Short mmCIF file of C-alpha atoms in Angstrom, two decimals:
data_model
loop_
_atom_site.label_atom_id
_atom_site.label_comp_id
_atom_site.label_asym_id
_atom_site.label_seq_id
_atom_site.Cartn_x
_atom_site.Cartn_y
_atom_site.Cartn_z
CA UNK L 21 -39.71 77.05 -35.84
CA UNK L 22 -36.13 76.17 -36.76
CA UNK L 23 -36.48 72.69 -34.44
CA UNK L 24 -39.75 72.45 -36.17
CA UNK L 25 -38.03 72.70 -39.71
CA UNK L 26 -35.27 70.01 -38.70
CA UNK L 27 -37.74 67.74 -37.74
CA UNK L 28 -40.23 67.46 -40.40
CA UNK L 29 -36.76 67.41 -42.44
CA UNK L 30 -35.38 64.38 -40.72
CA UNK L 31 -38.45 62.23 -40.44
CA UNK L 32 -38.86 63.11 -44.40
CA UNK L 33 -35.19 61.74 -45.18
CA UNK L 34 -35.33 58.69 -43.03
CA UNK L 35 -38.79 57.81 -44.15
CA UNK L 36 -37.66 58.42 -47.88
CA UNK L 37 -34.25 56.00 -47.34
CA UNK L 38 -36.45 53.27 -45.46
CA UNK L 39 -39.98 53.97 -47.49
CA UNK L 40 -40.30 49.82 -48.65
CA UNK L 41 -39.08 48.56 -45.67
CA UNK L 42 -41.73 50.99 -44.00
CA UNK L 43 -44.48 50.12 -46.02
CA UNK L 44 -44.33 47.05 -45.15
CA UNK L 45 -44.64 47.37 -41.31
CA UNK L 46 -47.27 49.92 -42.35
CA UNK L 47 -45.52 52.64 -41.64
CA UNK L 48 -46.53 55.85 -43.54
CA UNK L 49 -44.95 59.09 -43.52
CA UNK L 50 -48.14 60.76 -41.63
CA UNK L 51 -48.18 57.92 -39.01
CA UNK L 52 -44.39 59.13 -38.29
CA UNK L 53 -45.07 62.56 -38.73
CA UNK L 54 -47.91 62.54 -36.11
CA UNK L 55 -45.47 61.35 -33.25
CA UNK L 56 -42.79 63.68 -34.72
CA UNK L 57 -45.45 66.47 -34.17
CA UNK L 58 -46.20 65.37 -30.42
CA UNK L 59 -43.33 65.13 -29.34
CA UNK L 60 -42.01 68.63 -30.66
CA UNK L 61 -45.03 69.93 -29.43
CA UNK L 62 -44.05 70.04 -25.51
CA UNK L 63 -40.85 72.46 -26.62
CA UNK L 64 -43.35 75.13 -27.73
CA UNK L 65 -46.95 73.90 -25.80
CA UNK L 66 -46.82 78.14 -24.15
CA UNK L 67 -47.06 79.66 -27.82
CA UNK L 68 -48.48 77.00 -29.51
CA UNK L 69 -52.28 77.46 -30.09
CA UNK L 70 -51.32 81.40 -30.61
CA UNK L 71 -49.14 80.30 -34.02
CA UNK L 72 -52.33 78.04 -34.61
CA UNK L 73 -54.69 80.76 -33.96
CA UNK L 74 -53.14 83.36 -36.63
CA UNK L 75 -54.40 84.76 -40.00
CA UNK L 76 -50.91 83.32 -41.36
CA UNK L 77 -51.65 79.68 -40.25
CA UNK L 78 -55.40 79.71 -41.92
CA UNK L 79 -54.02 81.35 -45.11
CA UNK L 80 -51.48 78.70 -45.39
CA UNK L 81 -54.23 75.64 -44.45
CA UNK L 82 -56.06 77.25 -47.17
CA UNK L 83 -53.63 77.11 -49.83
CA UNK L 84 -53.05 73.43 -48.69
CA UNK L 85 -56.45 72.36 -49.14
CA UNK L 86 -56.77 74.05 -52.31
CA UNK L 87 -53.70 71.93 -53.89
CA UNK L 88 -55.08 68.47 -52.18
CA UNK L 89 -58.29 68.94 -53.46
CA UNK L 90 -57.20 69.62 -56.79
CA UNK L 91 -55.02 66.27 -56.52
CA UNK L 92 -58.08 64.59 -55.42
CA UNK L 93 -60.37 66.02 -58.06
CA UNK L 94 -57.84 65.06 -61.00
CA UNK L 95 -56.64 61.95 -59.32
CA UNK L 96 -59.79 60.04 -60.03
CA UNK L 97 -59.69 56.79 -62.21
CA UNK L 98 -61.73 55.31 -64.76
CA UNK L 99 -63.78 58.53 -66.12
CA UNK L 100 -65.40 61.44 -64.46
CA UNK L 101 -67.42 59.22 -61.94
CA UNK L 102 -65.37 55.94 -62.30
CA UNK L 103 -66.86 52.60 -63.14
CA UNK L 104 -69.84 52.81 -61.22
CA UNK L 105 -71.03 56.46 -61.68
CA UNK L 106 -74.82 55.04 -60.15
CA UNK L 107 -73.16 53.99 -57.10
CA UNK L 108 -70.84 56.82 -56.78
CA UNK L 109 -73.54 59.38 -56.95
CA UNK L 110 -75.46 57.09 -54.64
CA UNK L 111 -72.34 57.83 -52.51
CA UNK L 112 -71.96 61.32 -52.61
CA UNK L 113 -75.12 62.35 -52.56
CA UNK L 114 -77.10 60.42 -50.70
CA UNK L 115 -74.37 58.53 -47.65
CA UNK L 116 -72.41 61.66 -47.32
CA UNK L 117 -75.41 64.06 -46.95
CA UNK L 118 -77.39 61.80 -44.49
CA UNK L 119 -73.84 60.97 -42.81
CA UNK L 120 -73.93 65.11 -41.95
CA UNK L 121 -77.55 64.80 -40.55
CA UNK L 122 -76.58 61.82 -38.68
CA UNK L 123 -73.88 63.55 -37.15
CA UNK L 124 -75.26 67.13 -36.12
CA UNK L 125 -78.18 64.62 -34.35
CA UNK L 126 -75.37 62.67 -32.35
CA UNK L 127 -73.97 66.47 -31.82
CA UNK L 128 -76.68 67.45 -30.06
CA UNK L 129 -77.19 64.38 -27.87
CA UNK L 130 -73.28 63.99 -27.08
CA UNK L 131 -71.95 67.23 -27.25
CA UNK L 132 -74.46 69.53 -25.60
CA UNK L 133 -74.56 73.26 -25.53
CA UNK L 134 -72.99 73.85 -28.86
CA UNK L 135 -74.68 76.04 -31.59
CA UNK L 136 -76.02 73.56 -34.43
CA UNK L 137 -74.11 75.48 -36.85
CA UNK L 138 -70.75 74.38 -34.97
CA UNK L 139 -72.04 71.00 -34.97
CA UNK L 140 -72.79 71.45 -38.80
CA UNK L 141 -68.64 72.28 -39.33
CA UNK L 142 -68.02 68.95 -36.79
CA UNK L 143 -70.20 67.35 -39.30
CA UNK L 144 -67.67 68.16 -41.75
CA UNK L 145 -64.76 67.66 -40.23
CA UNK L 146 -65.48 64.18 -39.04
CA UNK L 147 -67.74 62.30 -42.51
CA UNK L 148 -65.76 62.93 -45.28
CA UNK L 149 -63.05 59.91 -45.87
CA UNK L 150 -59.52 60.19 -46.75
CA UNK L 151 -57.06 57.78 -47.77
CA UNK L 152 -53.56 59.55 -47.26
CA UNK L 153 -52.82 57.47 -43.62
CA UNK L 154 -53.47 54.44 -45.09
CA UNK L 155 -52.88 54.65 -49.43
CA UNK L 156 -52.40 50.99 -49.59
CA UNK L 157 -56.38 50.17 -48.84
CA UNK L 158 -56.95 51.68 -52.85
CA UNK L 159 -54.24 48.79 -53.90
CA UNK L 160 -55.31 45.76 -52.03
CA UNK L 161 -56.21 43.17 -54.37
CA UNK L 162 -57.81 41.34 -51.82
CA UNK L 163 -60.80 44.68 -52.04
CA UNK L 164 -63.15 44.24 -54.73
CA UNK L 165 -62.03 46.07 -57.79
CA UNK L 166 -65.59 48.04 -57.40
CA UNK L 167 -65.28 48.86 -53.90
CA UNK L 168 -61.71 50.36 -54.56
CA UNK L 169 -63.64 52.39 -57.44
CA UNK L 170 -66.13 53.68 -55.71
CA UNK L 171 -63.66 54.68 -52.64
CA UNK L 172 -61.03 56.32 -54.68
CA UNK L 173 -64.17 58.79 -56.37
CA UNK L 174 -65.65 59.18 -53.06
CA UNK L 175 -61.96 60.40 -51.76
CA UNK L 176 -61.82 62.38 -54.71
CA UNK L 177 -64.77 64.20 -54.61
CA UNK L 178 -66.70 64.25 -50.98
CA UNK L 179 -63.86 66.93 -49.54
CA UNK L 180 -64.51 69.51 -52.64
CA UNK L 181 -68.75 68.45 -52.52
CA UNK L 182 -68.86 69.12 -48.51
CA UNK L 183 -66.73 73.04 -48.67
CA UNK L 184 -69.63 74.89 -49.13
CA UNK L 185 -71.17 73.21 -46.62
CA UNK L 186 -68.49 74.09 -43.96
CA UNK L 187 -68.13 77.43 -45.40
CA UNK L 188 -72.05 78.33 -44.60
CA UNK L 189 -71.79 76.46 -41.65
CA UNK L 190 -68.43 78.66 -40.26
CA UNK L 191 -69.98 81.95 -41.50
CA UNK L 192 -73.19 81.32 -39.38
CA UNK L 193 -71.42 79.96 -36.16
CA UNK L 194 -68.21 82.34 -36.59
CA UNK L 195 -68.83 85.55 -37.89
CA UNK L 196 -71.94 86.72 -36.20
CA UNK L 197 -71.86 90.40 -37.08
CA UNK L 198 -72.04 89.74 -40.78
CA UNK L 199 -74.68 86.33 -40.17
CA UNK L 200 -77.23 85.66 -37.29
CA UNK L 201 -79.65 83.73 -39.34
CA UNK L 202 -78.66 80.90 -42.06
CA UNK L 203 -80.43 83.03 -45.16
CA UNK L 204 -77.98 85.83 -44.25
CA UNK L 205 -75.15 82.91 -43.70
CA UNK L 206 -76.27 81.79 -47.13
CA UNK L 207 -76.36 85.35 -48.34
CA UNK L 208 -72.74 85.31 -47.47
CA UNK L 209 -71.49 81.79 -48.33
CA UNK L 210 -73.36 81.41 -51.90
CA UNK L 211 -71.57 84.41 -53.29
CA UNK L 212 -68.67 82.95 -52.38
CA UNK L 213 -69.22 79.91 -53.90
CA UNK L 214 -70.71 80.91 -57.34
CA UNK L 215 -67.64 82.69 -57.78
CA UNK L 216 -65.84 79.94 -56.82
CA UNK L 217 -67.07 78.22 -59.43
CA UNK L 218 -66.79 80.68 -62.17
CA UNK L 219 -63.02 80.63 -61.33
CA UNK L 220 -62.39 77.43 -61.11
CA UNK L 221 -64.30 76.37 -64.69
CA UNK L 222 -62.38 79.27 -66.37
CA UNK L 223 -58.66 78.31 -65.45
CA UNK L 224 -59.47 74.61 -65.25
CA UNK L 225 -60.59 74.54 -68.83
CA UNK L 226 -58.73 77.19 -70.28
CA UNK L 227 -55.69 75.57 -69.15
CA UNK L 228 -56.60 72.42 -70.27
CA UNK L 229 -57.71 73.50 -73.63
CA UNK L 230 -54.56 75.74 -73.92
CA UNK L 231 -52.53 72.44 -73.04
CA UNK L 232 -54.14 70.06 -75.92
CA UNK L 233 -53.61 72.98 -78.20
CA UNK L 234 -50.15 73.38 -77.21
CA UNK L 235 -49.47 69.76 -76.92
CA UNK L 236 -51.10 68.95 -80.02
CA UNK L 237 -48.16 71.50 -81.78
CA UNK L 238 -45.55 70.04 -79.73
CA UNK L 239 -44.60 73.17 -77.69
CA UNK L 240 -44.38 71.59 -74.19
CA UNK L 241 -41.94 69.46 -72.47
CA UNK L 242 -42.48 66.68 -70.68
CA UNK L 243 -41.72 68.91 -67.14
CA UNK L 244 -43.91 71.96 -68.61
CA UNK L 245 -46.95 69.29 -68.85
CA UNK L 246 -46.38 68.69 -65.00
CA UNK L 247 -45.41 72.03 -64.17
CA UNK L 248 -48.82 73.67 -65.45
CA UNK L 249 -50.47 70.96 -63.00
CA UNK L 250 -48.74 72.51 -60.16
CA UNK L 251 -49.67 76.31 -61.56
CA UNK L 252 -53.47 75.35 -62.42
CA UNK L 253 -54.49 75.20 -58.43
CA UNK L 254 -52.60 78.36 -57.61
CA UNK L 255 -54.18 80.01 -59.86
CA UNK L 256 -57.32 79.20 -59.74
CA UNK L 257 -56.80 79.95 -55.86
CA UNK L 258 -55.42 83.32 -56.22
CA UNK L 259 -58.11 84.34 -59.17
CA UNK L 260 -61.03 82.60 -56.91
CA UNK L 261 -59.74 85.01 -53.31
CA UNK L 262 -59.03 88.13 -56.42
CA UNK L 263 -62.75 87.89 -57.34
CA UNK L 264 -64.12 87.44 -53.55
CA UNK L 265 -64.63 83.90 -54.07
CA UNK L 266 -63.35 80.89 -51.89
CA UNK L 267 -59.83 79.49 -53.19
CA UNK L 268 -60.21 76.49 -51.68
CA UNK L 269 -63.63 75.67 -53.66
CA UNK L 270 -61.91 77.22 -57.16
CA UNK L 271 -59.24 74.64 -56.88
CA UNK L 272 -61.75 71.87 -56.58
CA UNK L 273 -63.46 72.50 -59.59
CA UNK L 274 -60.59 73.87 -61.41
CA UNK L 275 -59.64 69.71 -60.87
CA UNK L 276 -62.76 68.62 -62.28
CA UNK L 277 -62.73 70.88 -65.08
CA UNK L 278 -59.19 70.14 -66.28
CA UNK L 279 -59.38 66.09 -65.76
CA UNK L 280 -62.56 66.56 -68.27
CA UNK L 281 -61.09 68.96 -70.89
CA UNK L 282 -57.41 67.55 -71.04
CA UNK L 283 -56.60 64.81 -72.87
CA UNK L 284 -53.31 63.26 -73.04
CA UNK L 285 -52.61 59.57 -72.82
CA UNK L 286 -49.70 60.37 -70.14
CA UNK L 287 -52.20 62.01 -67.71
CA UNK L 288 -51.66 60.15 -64.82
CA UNK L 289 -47.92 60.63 -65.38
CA UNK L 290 -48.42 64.00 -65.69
CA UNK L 291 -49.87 63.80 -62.41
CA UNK L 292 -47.00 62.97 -61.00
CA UNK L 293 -45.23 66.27 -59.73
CA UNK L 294 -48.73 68.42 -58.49
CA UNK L 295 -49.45 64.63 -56.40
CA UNK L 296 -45.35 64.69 -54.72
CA UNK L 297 -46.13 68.22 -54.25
CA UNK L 298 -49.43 67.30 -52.50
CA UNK L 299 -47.40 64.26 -50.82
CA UNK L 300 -45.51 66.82 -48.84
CA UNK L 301 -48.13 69.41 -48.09
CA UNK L 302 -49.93 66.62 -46.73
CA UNK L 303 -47.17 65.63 -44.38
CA UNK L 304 -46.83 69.20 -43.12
CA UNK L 305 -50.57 68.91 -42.04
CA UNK L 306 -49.89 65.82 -40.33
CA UNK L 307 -47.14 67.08 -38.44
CA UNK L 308 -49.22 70.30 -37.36
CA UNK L 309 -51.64 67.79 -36.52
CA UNK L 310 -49.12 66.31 -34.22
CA UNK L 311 -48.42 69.39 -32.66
CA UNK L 312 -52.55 70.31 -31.90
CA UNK L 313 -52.60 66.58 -30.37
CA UNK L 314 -50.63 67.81 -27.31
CA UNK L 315 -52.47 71.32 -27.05
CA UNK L 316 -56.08 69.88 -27.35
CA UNK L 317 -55.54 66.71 -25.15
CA UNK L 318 -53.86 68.25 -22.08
CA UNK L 319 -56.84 69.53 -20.46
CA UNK L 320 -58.66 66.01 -20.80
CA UNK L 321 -61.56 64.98 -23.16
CA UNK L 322 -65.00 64.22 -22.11
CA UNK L 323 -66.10 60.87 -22.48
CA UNK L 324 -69.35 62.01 -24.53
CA UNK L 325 -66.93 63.33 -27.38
CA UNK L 326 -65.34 60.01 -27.32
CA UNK L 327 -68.11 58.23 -28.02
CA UNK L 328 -69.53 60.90 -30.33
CA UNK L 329 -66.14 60.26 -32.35
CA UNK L 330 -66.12 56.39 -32.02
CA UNK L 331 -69.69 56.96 -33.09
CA UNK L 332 -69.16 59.48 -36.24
CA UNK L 333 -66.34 56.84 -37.22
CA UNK L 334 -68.61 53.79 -37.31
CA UNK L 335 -72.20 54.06 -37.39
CA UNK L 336 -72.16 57.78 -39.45
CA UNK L 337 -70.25 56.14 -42.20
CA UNK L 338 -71.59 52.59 -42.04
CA UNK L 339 -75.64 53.32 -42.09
CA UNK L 340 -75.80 55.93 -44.46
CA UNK L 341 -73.73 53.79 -46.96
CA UNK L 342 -75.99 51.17 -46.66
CA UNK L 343 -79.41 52.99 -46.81
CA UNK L 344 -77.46 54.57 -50.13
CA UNK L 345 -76.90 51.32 -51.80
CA UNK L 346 -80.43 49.54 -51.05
CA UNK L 347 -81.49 48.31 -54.14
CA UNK L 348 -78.29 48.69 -56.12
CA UNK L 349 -75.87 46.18 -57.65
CA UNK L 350 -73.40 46.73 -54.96
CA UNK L 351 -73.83 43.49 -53.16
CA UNK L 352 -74.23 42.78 -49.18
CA UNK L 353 -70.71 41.98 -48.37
CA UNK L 354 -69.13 44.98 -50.52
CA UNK L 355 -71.71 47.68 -49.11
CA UNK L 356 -70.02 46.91 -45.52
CA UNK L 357 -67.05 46.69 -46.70
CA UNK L 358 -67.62 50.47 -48.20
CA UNK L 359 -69.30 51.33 -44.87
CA UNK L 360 -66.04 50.01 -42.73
CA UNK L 361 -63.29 51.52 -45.04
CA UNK L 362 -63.77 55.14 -44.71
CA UNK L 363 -60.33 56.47 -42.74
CA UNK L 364 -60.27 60.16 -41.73
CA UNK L 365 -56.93 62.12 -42.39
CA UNK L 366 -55.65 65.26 -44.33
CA UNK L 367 -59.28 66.92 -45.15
CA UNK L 368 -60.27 66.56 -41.61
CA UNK L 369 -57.22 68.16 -40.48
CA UNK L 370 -57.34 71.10 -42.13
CA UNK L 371 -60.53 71.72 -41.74
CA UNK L 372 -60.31 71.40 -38.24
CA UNK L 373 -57.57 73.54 -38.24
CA UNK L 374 -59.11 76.22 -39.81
CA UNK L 375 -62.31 75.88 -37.97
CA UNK L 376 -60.26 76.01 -34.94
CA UNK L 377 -59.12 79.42 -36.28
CA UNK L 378 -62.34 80.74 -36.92
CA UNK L 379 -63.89 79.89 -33.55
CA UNK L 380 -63.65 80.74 -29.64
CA UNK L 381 -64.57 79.70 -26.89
CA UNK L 382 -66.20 76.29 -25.94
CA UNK L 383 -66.07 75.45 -29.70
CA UNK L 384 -62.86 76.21 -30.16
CA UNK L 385 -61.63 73.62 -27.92
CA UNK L 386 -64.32 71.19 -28.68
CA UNK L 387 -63.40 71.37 -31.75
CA UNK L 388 -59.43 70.55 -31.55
CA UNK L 389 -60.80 67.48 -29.37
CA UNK L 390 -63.04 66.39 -31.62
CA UNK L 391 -60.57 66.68 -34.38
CA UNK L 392 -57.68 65.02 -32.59
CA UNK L 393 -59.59 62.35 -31.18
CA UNK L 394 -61.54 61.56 -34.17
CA UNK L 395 -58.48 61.08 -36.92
CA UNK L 396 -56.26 59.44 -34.37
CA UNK L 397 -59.41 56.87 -33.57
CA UNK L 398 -59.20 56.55 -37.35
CA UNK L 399 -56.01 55.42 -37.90
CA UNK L 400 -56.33 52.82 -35.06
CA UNK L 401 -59.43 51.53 -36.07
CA UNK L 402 -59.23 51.64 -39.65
CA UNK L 403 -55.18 51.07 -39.24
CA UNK L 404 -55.74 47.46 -38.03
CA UNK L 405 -59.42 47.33 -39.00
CA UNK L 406 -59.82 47.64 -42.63
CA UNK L 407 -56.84 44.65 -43.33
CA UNK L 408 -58.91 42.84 -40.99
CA UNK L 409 -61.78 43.63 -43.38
CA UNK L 410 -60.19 42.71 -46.56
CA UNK L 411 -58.47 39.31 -45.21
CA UNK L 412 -61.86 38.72 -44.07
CA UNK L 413 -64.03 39.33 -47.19
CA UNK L 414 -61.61 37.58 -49.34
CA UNK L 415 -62.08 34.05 -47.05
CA UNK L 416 -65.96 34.92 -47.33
CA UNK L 417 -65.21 34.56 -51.45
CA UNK L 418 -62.60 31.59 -51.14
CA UNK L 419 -65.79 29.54 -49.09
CA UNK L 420 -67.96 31.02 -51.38
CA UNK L 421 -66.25 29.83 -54.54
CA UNK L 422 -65.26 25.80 -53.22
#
């Protein structure tokens, strides 16, 4: 634990010292973290996946996710749905569900024997996109100013949209004594979630309201403005699990509700202490990622999971985007570009995690592969791929325009 803390420390420091000079040989904090995590991971492989395993460890994942997804859900630009709400529903409603289906079908042809309801949570793990190895893609000029719209709502929202769905799908394949049958795994889940809700709405708004009111009289600082961002997914966490509901859920819509109700022309500043907050939360998960590398990769992977990752990380993304956008404005050229820029990274990871916790057996492991093997194929391919994509989309529009 102590190496542990020293490490994550160091990388943190060095990273902050050299960040520009990092950026530019596309370094990220995660990327470093990862390795960090790998190669601490072979000074504590004999206790390792019993720390993972632990009520402690989910609890804490948990409280992570709640606070990146109510980054996510307040971090999106340009209104509630961006500048393309059409296409962004088209997104999130359409490519993301069919992008599940796709993948519980390739689960049962390439990893045979599990429980569809374990494939459902792989589902989960491995569609939704996330931009935290590689932050720059949302910057690049040389990215259509629509396609970098509808990818920063789609990172906002598809994490918070697909929790219910892992929920139900955990409760069913996980807790068999309370669910054998998805109406009783829906009897369990949708409780959950309603509650959810109710607790998110309530402290998202409140707060917000309260803020305006308070603003409007000048009673807050410039810190207090950030500092209630920091409180607003705590609490809507800690009233969500008080109530019986799912924190995790509660945070997400606590987001949504208090990016709609606040208004402050120094939002995004405001933003800034709940998203360096986030910043490092995120880099603990990748470093615990680097630690499960080791522990799920010693035993070997199956070739089938690889190619049901390489699969979930090409064609489950790229189809369903494109059978979203048929006969939308998005043109030809941007809808690949949307299907090819989809990275996997802090979402899948703790989901993974805390599937991994919930689970034994076969699906246990099978899980840690295909959550290892899926995010690090991610930041390979979409590391070196999506540049690739951009240099090459922006010579298709320099021909184009001579």
């Amino acid at each position: 634990m102590l190496l542990s803390l020293i490490a994550i420390s160091v990388v943190l420091a060095v990273w902050s010292l050299l960040s520009r000079e990092m950026q530019r040989l596309r370094l990220t904090a995660p990327m470093v973290l990862v390795l960090t995590g790998m190669a601490i991971s072979f000074t504590m492989k004999d206790h390792l996946g019993v720390t993972l395993n632990t009520d402690s460890a989910e609890h804490i994942a948990e409280l992570i996710l709640a606070v990146l997804l109510f980054v996510d859900a307040t971090d999106v630009r340009g209104g509630f749905l961006g500048a393309q709400p059409k296409a962004a529903l088209r997104m999130l409603f359409i490519a993301m569900p069919v992008g599940l289906a796709l993948s519980v079908l390739l689960g049962l042809w390439l990893l045979p024997g599990l429980p569809w309801a374990v494939l459902l949570a792989v589902a989960c793990i491995v569609v939704p996109i996330d931009f935290a190895p590689n932050s720059a893609l949302l910057r690049d000029t040389r990215i259509p100013e629509r396609v970098r719209g509808l990818l920063n709502v789609e990172a906002g929202y598809n994490d918070g949209i697909v929790s219910p769905v892992f929920i139900f799908a955990l409760v069913l394949a996980a807790d068999s004594e309370h669910a054998s049958t998805p109406m009783e795994a829906l009897g369990a889940a949708v409780p959950e979630a309603v509650k959810a809700l109710i607790a998110g709405v309530v402290v998202g708004a409140g707060l917000a309201l309260a803020a305006n009111a308070a603003e409007r009289r000048d009673f807050m600082t410039a810190q207090a403005k950030r500092m209630i961002l920091v409180a607003a997914p705590l609490l809507s966490f800690g009233a969500s699990l008080a109530i019986g509901g799912n924190g995790f859920v509660a945070a997400f819509v606590c987001g949504i509700a208090f990016n709609y109700f606040r208004r402050s022309e120094q939002f995004h500043t405001e933003l800034e202490l709940v998203d360096d907050v986030g910043f490092l939360m995120t880099a603990l998960m990748w470093f615990v990622f680097g630690l499960t590398a080791v522990l799920a990769l010693g035993s070997g992977v199956p070739l089938g999971l690889v190619a049901f990752c390489l699969l979930a990380l090409t064609v489950v993304r790229i189809v369903p985007v494109l059978l979203a956008l048929l006969f939308s404005p998005v043109s030809w050229p941007e809808r690949l570009l949307l299907g090819w820029l989809g990275p996997r990274g802090t979402t899948s990871i703790v989901f993974g995690l805390l599937a991994f916790n919930a689970l034994d057996g076969v699906a246990e492991s099978t899980v840690a592969m295909v959550l290892v093997v899926s995010v690090l194929g991610s930041v390979v391919l979409h590391g070196v791929g999506a540049p690739a994509a951009a240099r090459a989309y922006q010579r298709q529009q320099t021909k184009l325009s001579s």
